[in-house]
Coordinates of C-alpha atoms in Angstrom, one line a residue:
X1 CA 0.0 0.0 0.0
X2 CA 1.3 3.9 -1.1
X3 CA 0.8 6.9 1.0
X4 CA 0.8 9.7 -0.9
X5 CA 1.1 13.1 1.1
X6 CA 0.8 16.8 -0.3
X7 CA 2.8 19.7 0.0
X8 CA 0.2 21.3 2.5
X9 CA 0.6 19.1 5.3
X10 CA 4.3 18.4 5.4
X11 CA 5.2 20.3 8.4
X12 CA 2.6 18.7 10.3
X13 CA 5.1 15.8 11.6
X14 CA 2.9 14.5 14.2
X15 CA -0.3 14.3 11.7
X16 CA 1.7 12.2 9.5
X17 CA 3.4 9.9 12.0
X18 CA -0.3 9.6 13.6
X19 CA -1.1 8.5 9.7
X20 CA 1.4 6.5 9.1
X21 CA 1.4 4.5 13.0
X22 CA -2.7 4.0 12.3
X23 CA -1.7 2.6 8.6
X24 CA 1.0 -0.1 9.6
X25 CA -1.3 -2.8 11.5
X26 CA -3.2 -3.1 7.5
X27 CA 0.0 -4.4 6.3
X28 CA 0.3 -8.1 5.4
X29 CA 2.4 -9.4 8.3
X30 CA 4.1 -11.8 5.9
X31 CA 5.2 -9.2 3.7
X32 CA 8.9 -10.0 2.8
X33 CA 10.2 -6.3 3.9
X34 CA 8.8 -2.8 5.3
X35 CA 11.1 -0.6 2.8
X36 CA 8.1 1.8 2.1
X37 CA 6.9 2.4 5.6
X38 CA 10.8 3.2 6.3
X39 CA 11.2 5.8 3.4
X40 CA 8.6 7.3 4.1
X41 CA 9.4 8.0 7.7
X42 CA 12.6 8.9 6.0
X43 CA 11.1 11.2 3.6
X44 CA 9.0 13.1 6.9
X45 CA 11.5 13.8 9.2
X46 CA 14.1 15.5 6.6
X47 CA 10.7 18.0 5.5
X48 CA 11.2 17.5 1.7
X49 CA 8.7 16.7 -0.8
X50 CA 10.3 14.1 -2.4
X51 CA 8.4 11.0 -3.2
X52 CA 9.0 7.2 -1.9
X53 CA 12.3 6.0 -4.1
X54 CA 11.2 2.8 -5.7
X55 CA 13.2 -0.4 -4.2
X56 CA 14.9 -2.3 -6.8
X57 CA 14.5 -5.3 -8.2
X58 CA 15.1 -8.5 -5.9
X59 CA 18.0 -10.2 -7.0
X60 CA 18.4 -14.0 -8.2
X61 CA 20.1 -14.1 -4.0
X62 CA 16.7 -13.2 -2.7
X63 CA 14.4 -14.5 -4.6
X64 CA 16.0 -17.6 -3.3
X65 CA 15.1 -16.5 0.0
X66 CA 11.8 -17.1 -0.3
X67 CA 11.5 -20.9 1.1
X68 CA 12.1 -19.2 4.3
X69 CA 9.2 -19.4 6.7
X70 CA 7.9 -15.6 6.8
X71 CA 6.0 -16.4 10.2
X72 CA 10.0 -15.7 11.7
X73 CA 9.4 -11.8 10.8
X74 CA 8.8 -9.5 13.6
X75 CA 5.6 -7.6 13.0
X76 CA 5.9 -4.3 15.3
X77 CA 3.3 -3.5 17.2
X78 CA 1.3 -0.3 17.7
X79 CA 2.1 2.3 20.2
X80 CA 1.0 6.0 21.0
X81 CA 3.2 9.0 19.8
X82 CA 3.8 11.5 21.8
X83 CA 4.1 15.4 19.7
X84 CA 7.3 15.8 19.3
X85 CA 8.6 12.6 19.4
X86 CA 9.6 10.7 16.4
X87 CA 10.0 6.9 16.2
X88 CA 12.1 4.6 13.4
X89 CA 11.4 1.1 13.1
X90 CA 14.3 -1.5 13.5
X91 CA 14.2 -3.8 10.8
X92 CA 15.3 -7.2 11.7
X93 CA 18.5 -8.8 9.3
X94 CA 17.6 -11.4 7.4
X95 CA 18.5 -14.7 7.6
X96 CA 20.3 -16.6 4.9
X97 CA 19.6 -19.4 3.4
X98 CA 21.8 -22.0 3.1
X99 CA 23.1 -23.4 -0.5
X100 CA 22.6 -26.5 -1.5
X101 CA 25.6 -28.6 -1.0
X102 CA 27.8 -29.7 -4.4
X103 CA 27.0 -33.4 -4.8
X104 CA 29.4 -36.0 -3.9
X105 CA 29.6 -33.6 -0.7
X106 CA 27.8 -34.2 2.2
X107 CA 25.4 -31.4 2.7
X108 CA 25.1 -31.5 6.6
X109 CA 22.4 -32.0 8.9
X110 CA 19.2 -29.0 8.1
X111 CA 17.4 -29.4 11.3
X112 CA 16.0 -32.9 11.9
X113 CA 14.8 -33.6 8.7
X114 CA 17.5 -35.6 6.2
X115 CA 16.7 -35.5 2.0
X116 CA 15.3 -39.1 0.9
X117 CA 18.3 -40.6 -1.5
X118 CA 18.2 -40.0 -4.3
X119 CA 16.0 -43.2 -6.8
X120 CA 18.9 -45.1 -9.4
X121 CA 19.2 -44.6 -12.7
X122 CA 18.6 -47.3 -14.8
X123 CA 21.4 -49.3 -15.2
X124 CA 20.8 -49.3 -18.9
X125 CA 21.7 -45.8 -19.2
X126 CA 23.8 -44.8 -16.1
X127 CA 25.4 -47.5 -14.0
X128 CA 25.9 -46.8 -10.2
X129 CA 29.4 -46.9 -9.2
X130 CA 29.6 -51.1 -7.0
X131 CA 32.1 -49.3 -4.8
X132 CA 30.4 -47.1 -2.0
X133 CA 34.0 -45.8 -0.1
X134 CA 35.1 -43.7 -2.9
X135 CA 33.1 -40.5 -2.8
X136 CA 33.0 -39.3 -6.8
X137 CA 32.0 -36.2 -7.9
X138 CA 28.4 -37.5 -10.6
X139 CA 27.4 -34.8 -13.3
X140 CA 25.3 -31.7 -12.5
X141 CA 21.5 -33.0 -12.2
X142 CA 19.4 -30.8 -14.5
X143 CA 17.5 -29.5 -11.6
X144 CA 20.1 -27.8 -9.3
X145 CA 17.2 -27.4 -6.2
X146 CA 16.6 -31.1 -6.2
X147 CA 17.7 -33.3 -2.6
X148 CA 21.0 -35.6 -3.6
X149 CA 21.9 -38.6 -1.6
X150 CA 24.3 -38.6 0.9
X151 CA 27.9 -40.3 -1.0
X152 CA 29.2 -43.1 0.6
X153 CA 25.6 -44.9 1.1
X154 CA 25.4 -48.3 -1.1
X155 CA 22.3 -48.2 -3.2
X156 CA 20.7 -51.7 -4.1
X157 CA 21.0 -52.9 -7.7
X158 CA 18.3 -53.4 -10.0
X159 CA 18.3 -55.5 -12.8
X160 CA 16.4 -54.7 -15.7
X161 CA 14.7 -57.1 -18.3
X162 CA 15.1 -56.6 -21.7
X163 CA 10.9 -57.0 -22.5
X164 CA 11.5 -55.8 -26.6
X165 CA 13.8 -58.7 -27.1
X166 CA 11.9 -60.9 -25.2
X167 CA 8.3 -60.3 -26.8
X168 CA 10.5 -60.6 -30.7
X169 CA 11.9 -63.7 -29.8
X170 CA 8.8 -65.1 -28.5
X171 CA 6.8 -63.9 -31.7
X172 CA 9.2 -65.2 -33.8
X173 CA 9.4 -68.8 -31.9
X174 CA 5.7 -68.8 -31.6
X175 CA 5.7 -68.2 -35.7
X176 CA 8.2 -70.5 -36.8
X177 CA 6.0 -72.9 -34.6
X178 CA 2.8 -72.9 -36.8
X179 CA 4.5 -72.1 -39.9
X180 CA 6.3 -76.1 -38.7
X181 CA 3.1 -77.4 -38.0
X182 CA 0.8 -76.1 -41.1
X183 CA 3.7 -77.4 -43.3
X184 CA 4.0 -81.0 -41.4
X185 CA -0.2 -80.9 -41.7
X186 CA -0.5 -79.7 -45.3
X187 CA 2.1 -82.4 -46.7
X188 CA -0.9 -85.1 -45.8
X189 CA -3.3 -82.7 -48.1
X190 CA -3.7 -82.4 -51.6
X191 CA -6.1 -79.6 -52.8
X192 CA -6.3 -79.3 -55.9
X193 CA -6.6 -76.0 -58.0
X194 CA -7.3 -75.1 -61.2
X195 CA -7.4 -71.1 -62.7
X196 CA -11.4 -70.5 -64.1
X197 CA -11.2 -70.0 -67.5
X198 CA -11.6 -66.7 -68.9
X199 CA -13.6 -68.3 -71.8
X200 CA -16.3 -71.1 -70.5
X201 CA -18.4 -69.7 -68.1
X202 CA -19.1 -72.4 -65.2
X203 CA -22.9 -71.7 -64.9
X204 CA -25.2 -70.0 -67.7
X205 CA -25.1 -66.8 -65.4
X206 CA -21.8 -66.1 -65.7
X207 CA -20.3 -62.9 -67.7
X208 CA -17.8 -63.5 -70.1
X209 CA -15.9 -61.7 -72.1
X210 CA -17.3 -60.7 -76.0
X211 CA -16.2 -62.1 -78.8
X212 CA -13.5 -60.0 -80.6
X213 CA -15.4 -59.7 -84.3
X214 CA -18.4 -56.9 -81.6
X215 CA -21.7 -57.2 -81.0
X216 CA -23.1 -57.0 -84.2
X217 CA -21.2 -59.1 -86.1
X218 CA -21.8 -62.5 -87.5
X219 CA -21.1 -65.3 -85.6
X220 CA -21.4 -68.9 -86.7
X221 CA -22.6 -71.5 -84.4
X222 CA -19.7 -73.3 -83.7
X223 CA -18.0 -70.1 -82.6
X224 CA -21.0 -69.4 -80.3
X225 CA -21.3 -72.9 -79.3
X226 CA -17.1 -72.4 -78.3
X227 CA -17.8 -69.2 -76.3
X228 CA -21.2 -70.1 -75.0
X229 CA -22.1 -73.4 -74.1
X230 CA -26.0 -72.2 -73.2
X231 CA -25.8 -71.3 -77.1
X232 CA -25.5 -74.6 -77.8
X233 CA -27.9 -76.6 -79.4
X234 CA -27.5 -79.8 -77.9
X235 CA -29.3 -78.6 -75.0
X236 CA -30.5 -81.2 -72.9
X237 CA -33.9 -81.0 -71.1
X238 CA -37.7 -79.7 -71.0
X239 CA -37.8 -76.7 -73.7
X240 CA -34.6 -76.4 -74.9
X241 CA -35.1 -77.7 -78.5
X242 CA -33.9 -74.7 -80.9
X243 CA -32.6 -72.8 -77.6
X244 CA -29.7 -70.4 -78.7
X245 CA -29.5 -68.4 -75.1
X246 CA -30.9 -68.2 -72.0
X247 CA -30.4 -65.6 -69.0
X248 CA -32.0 -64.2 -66.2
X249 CA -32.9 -66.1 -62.4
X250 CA -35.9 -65.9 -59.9
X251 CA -34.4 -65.0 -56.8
X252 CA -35.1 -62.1 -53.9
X253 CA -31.2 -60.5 -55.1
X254 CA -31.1 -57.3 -56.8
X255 CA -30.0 -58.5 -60.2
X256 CA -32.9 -61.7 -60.1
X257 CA -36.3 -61.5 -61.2
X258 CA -39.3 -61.5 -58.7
X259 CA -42.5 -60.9 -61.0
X260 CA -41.0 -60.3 -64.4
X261 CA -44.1 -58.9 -66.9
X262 CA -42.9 -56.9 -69.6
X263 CA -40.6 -57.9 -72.9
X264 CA -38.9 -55.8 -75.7
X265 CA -36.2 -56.1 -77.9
X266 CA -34.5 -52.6 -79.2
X267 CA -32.8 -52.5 -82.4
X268 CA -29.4 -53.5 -81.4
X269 CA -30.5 -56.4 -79.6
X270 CA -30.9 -55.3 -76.6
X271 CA -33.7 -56.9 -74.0
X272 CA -35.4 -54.7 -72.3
X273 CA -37.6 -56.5 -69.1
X274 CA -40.2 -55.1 -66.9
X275 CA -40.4 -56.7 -63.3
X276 CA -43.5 -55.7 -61.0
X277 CA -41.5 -56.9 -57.7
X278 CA -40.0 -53.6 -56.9
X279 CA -41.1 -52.1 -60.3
X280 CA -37.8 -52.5 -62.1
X281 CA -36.6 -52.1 -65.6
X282 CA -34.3 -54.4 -66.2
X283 CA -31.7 -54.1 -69.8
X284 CA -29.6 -56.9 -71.1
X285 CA -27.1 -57.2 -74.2
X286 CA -27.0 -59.2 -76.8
X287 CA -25.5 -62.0 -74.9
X288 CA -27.8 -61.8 -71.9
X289 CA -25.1 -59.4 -70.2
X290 CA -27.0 -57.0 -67.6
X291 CA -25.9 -53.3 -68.8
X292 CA -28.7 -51.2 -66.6
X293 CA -31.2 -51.4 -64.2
X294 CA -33.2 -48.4 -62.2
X295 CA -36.4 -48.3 -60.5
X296 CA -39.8 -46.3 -60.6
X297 CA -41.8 -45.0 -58.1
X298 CA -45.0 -46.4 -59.8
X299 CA -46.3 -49.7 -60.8
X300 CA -44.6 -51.3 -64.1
X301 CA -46.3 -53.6 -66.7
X302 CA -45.4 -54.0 -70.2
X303 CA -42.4 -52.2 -72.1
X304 CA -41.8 -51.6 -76.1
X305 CA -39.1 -49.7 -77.7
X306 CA -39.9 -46.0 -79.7
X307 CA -38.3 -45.5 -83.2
X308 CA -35.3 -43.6 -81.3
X309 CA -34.2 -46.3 -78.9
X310 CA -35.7 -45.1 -75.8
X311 CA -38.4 -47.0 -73.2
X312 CA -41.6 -47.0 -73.5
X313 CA -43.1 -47.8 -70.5
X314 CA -46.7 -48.9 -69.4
X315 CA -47.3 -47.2 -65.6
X316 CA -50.0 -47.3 -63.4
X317 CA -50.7 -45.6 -60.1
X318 CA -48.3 -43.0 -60.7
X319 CA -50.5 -39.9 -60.4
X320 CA -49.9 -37.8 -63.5
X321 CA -49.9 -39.9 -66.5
X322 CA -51.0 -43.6 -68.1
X323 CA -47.0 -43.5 -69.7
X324 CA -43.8 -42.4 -69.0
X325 CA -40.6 -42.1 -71.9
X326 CA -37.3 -43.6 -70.8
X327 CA -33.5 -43.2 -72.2
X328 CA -31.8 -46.8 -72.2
X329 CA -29.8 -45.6 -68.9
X330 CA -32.9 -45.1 -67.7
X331 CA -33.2 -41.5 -67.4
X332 CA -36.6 -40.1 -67.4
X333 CA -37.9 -37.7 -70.2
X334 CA -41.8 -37.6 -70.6
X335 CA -44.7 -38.5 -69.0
X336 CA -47.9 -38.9 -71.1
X337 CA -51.8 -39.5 -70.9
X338 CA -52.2 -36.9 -67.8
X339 CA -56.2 -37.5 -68.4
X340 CA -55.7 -41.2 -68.1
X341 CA -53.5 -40.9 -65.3
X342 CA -56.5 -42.7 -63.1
X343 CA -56.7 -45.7 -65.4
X344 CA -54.9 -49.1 -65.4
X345 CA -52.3 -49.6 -68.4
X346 CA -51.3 -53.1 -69.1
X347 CA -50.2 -53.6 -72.5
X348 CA -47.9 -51.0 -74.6
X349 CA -46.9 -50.8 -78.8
X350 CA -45.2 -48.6 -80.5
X351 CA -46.4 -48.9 -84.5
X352 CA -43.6 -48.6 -87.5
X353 CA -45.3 -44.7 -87.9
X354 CA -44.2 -44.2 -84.3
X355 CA -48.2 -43.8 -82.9
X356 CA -48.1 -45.6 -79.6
X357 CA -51.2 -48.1 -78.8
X358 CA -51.9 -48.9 -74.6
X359 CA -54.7 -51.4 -73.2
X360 CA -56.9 -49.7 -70.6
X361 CA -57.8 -52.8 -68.2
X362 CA -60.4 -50.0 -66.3
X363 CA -62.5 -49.2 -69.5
X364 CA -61.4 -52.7 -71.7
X365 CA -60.3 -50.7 -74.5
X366 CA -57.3 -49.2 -76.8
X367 CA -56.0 -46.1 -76.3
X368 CA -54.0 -44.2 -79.2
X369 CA -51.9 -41.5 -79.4
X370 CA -49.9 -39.8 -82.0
X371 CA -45.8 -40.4 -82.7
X372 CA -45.6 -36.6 -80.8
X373 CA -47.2 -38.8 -77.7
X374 CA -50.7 -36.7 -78.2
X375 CA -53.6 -38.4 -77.2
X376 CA -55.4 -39.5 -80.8
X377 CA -58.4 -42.3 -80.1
X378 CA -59.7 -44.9 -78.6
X379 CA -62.0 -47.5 -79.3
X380 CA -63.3 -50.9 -77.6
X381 CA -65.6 -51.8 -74.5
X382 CA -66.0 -54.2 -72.1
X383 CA -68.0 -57.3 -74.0
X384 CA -67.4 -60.4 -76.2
X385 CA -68.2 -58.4 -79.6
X386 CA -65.7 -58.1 -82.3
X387 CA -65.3 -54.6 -80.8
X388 CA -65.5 -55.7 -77.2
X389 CA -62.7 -56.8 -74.8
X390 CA -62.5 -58.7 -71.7
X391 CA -58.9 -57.7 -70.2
X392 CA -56.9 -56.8 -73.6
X393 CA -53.8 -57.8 -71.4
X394 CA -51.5 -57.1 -74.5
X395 CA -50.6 -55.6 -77.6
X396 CA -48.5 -55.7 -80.6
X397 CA -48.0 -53.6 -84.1
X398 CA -47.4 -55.2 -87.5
X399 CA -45.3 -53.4 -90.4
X400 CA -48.0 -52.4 -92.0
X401 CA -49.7 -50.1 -88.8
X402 CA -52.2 -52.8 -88.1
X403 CA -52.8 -53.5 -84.2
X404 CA -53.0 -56.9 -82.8
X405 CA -54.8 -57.3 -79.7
X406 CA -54.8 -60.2 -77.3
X407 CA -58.3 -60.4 -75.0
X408 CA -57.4 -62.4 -72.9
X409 CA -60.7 -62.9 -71.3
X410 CA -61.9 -64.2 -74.6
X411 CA -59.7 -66.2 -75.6
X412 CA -58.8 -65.3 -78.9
X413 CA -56.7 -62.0 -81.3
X414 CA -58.4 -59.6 -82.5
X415 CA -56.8 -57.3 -85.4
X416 CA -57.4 -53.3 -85.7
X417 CA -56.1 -50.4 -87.9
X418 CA -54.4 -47.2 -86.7
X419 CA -57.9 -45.8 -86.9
X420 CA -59.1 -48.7 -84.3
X421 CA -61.4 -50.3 -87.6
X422 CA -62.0 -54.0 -87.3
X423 CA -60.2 -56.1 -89.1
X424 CA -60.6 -59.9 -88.3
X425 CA -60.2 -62.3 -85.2
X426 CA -59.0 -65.7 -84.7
X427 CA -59.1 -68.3 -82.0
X428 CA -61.3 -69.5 -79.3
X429 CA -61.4 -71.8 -76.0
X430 CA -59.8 -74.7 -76.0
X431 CA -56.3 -76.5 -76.3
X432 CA -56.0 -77.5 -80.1
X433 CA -54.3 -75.7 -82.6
X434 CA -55.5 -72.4 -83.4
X435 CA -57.2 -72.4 -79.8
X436 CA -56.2 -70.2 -76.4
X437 CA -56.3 -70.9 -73.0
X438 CA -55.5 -67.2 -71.7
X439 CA -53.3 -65.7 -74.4
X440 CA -50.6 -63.5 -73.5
X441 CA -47.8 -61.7 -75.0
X442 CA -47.8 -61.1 -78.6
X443 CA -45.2 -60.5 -81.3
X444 CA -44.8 -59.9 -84.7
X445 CA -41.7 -60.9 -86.9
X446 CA -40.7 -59.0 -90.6
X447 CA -43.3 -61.0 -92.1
X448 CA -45.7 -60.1 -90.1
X449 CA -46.1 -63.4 -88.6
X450 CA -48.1 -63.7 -85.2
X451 CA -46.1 -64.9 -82.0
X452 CA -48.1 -66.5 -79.2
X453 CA -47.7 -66.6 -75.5
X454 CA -50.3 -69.4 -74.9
X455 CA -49.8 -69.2 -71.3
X456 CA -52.2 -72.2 -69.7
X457 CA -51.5 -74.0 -72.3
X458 CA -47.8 -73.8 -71.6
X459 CA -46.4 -73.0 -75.6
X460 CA -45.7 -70.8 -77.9
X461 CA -47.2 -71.0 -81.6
X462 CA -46.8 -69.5 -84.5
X463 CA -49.8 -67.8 -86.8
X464 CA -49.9 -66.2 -90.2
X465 CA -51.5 -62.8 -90.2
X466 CA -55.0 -64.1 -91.5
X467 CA -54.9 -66.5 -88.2
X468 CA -53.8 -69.2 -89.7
X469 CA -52.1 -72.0 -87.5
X470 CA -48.3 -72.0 -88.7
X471 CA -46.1 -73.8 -86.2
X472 CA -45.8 -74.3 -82.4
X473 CA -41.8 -72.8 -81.4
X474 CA -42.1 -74.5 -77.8
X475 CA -44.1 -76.2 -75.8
X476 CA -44.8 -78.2 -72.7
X477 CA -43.3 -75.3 -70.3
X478 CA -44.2 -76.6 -67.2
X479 CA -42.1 -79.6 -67.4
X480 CA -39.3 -77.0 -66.3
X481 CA -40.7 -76.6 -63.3
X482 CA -44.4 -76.5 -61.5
X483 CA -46.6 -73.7 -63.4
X484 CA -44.1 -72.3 -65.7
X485 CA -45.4 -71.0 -68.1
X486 CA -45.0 -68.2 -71.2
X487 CA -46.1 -64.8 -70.5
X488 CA -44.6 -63.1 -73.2
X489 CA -42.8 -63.1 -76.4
X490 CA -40.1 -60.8 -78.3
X491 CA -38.7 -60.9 -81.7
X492 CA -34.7 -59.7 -82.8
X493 CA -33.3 -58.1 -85.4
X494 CA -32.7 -61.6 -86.9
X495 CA -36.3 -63.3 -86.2
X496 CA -35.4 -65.5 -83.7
X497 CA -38.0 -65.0 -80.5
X498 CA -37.5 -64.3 -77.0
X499 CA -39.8 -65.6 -74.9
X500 CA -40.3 -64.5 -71.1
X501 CA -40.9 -67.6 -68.6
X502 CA -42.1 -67.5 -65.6
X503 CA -43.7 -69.7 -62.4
X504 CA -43.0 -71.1 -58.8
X505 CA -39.6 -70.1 -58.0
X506 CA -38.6 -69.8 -61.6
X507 CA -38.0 -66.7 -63.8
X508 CA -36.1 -67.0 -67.4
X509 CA -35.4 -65.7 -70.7
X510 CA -34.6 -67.9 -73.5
X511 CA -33.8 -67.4 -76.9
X512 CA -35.4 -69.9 -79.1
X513 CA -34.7 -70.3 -83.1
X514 CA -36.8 -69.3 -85.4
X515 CA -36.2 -67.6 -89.1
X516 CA -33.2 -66.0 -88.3
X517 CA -30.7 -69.5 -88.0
X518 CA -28.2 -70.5 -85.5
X519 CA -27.6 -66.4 -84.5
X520 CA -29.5 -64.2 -81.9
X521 CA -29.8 -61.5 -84.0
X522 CA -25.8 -60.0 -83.9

């Protein structure tokens, strides 16, 4: 604490002594010195006007001082003043601290208390002197105020393990060990191994590489029979007379079918497959080779391909249109029918004009619209007419812009112009030839031949465009397995059909011979 006095009350001795007598007892009794009170005092009794000098800075020798108990310190106490008399406080010496002895020197009794010895070194890196009668002088300790041990005293000796060697020698023997053993174990096995081939696929699911001549050249069918042995045709089994290639599982994985519906072929060969279990679009090469997939956020049914290569697909429940226009990669780019958006699309065509023809399941008729995707006509009602349906399931276009319609609760084709005029019908009831039990899918090859999907009868036939019976492509599908049947039908660039199977725990496309020889259509 500073006193600060002005020039006004300097001659008034006993006022200030009074002042300065009433101030001491606030001091802090363990302050280290009383310099200030004793200038001032100074300062008083010589009348000048001077102020306090400033103490200097405590030196390195007494801030050293300060492990000394201040509790030692007199604190003078407080006593009247007569006038006239003038009192100067004795300050006490202070008392110095003993140094810390040099080590290797015995630093002499401090009181009753004796420094613990100092804890060994390791003997790794310092070794303690065995001797203990020859005092040494040890290097400086890094902290000079730290307690040495008294020389002379013998210090136990540790002995240190080595635990890095010992955990490397005991990884190594445990190692060498099993490496011993699996040798001595594996001499009495023989496992043999043998690279896959990067040729012959070991099931017909498996991706191998294409042939060097591309995609769309000619390949003969000892070439294809070489690469592929599903293209062979010494197939063995139910259905697989005329069979060139077959593709696709039923299975719950991501790449499988669950409840495959829709069939097109675009005109590089590519299969393009609608599945209703997660409403999927699935694409395939040539060679049965997955190259897309992607998903809607409506219900699926039947696909067909537009003059330009892109998807066509037949939607339902998706709010805004009957329709919606797919790239091959699956990217979205219209949606069309908005005012049909409420009815239930099954079947889809796209004619050789590019006018695109959809079955209406709610109304059981044919809806048309133009090649800009404009709504055009529709004709057709519910009944068992010539110009009555009973679930027209699907639909297909010939070369010549006629529409082919199967009604499916009728049992039989009916054909239609652009203009949704009646041309003829063919087929009834039954299992004979020229006879339905629930058509299906329908195609149509360059000669405007009629493709099938007879589904409960399990086969596919063949008709001429007049409805005459031509030829039945396969048949007896559910000897692959319980209810498989044909749900619909596709045609390549080189008139061989696809046809889409499908029943309990079974899901297939196969490629079956037709015009186009021992090819798929590359």
């Amino acid at each position: 604490m500073y006193i600060t006095c002005s020039r006004s009350i300097l001659h008034n001795e006993n006022r200030i002594c009074i002042s300065i007598k009433n101030t001491i007892p606030i001091f802090n009794p363990g302050f280290p010195d009383d310099h200030r009170i004793i200038s001032l005092l100074d300062t008083v009794e010589q009348g000048t006007p001077e102020k306090p000098s400033v103490p200097p800075r405590p030196s390195q020798a007494n801030v050293n001082q300060s492990n000394l108990d201040v509790r030692d310190k007199p604190v003078p106490a407080p006593r009247s003043v007569s006038p006239g008399v003038t009192i100067t406080p004795t300050v006490p010496p202070r008392p110095v601290s003993p140094r810390p002895a040099p080590r290797g020197l015995s630093s002499g009794p401090q009181g009753d208390r004796q420094p613990p010895p100092r804890p060994e070194r390791p003997k790794s890196v310092s070794p303690t002197p065995q001797s203990g009668g020859d005092s040494q002088s040890l290097p400086e300790p890094q902290n000079p105020g730290a307690m040495q041990p008294t020389p002379g005293s013998q210090q136990p000796i540790r002995q240190h393990l080595n635990v890095g060697a010992i955990i490397s020698s005991g990884i190594e023997t445990a190692v060498g060990a099993v490496g011993n053993t699996l040798s001595n174990f594996s001499s009495y096995l023989t496992v043999p191994y043998s690279t896959p081939s990067s040729v012959h696929p070991t099931t017909p699911y498996e991706i191998v590489d294409k042939p060097s001549e591309g995609r769309n050249s000619p390949v003969d069918a000892s070439q294809q029979a070489k690469l592929y042995p599903q293209l062979s045709l010494d197939h063995t089994g139910p259905c697989t007379k005329g069979l060139l290639l077959e593709f696709g599982k039923y299975g719950p994985e991501i790449d499988s079918f669950l409840k495959p519906f829709g069939l097109a072929v675009s005109v590089r060969d590519e299969f393009v497959i609608s599945d209703r279990g997660g409403n999927r679009i699935f694409v395939f090469d040539s060679f049965g080779r997955q190259i897309c997939r992607f998903n809607l956020d409506c219900t699926v049914n039947d696909v067909a391909i537009t003059k330009d290569n892109n998807i066509m697909v037949a939607v339902g429940k998706s709010g805004s249109a009957i329709m919606r226009l797919y790239s091959m990669t699956g990217h979205p780019i219209q949606s069309i029918g908005q005012h049909f958006k409420f009815d239930i699309s099954s079947g889809i065509a796209v004619t050789k004009s590019g006018h695109v023809a959809v079955t209406n399941l709610a109304a059981d008729n044919i809806l048309v619209f133009t090649e800009q995707h404009k709504f055009s006509t529709k004709f057709g009602w519910k009944g068992k007419g010539d110009q009555h349906f009973l679930q027209p399931r699907y639909i297909a276009s010939t070369s010549k812009d006629y529409i082919v319609v199967s009604d499916t609760g009728n049992h039989c084709l009916k054909i239609f112009d652009i203009a949704g005029k009646f041309k003829r019908s063919f087929g009834s009831h039954g299992n004979r030839h020229s006879q339905f039990d629930t058509p299906l899918g329908i195609a149509c090859d360059s000669d405007d031949n009629v493709i099938v999907a007879d589904s409960n009868n399990y086969r596919v036939e063949v008709f001429t465009i007049k409805g005459s019976f031509y030829t039945t492509l396969v048949k007896d599908t559910n000897e692959i397995g319980p209810d498989v049947k044909p749900i619909n039908v596709g045609i390549t660039t080189n008139n061989n059909v696809a046809v889409l199977l499908y029943g309990t725990g079974f899901a297939q496309v196969r490629i079956f011979k037709w015009r186009g020889g021992n090819t798929v259509g590359f």
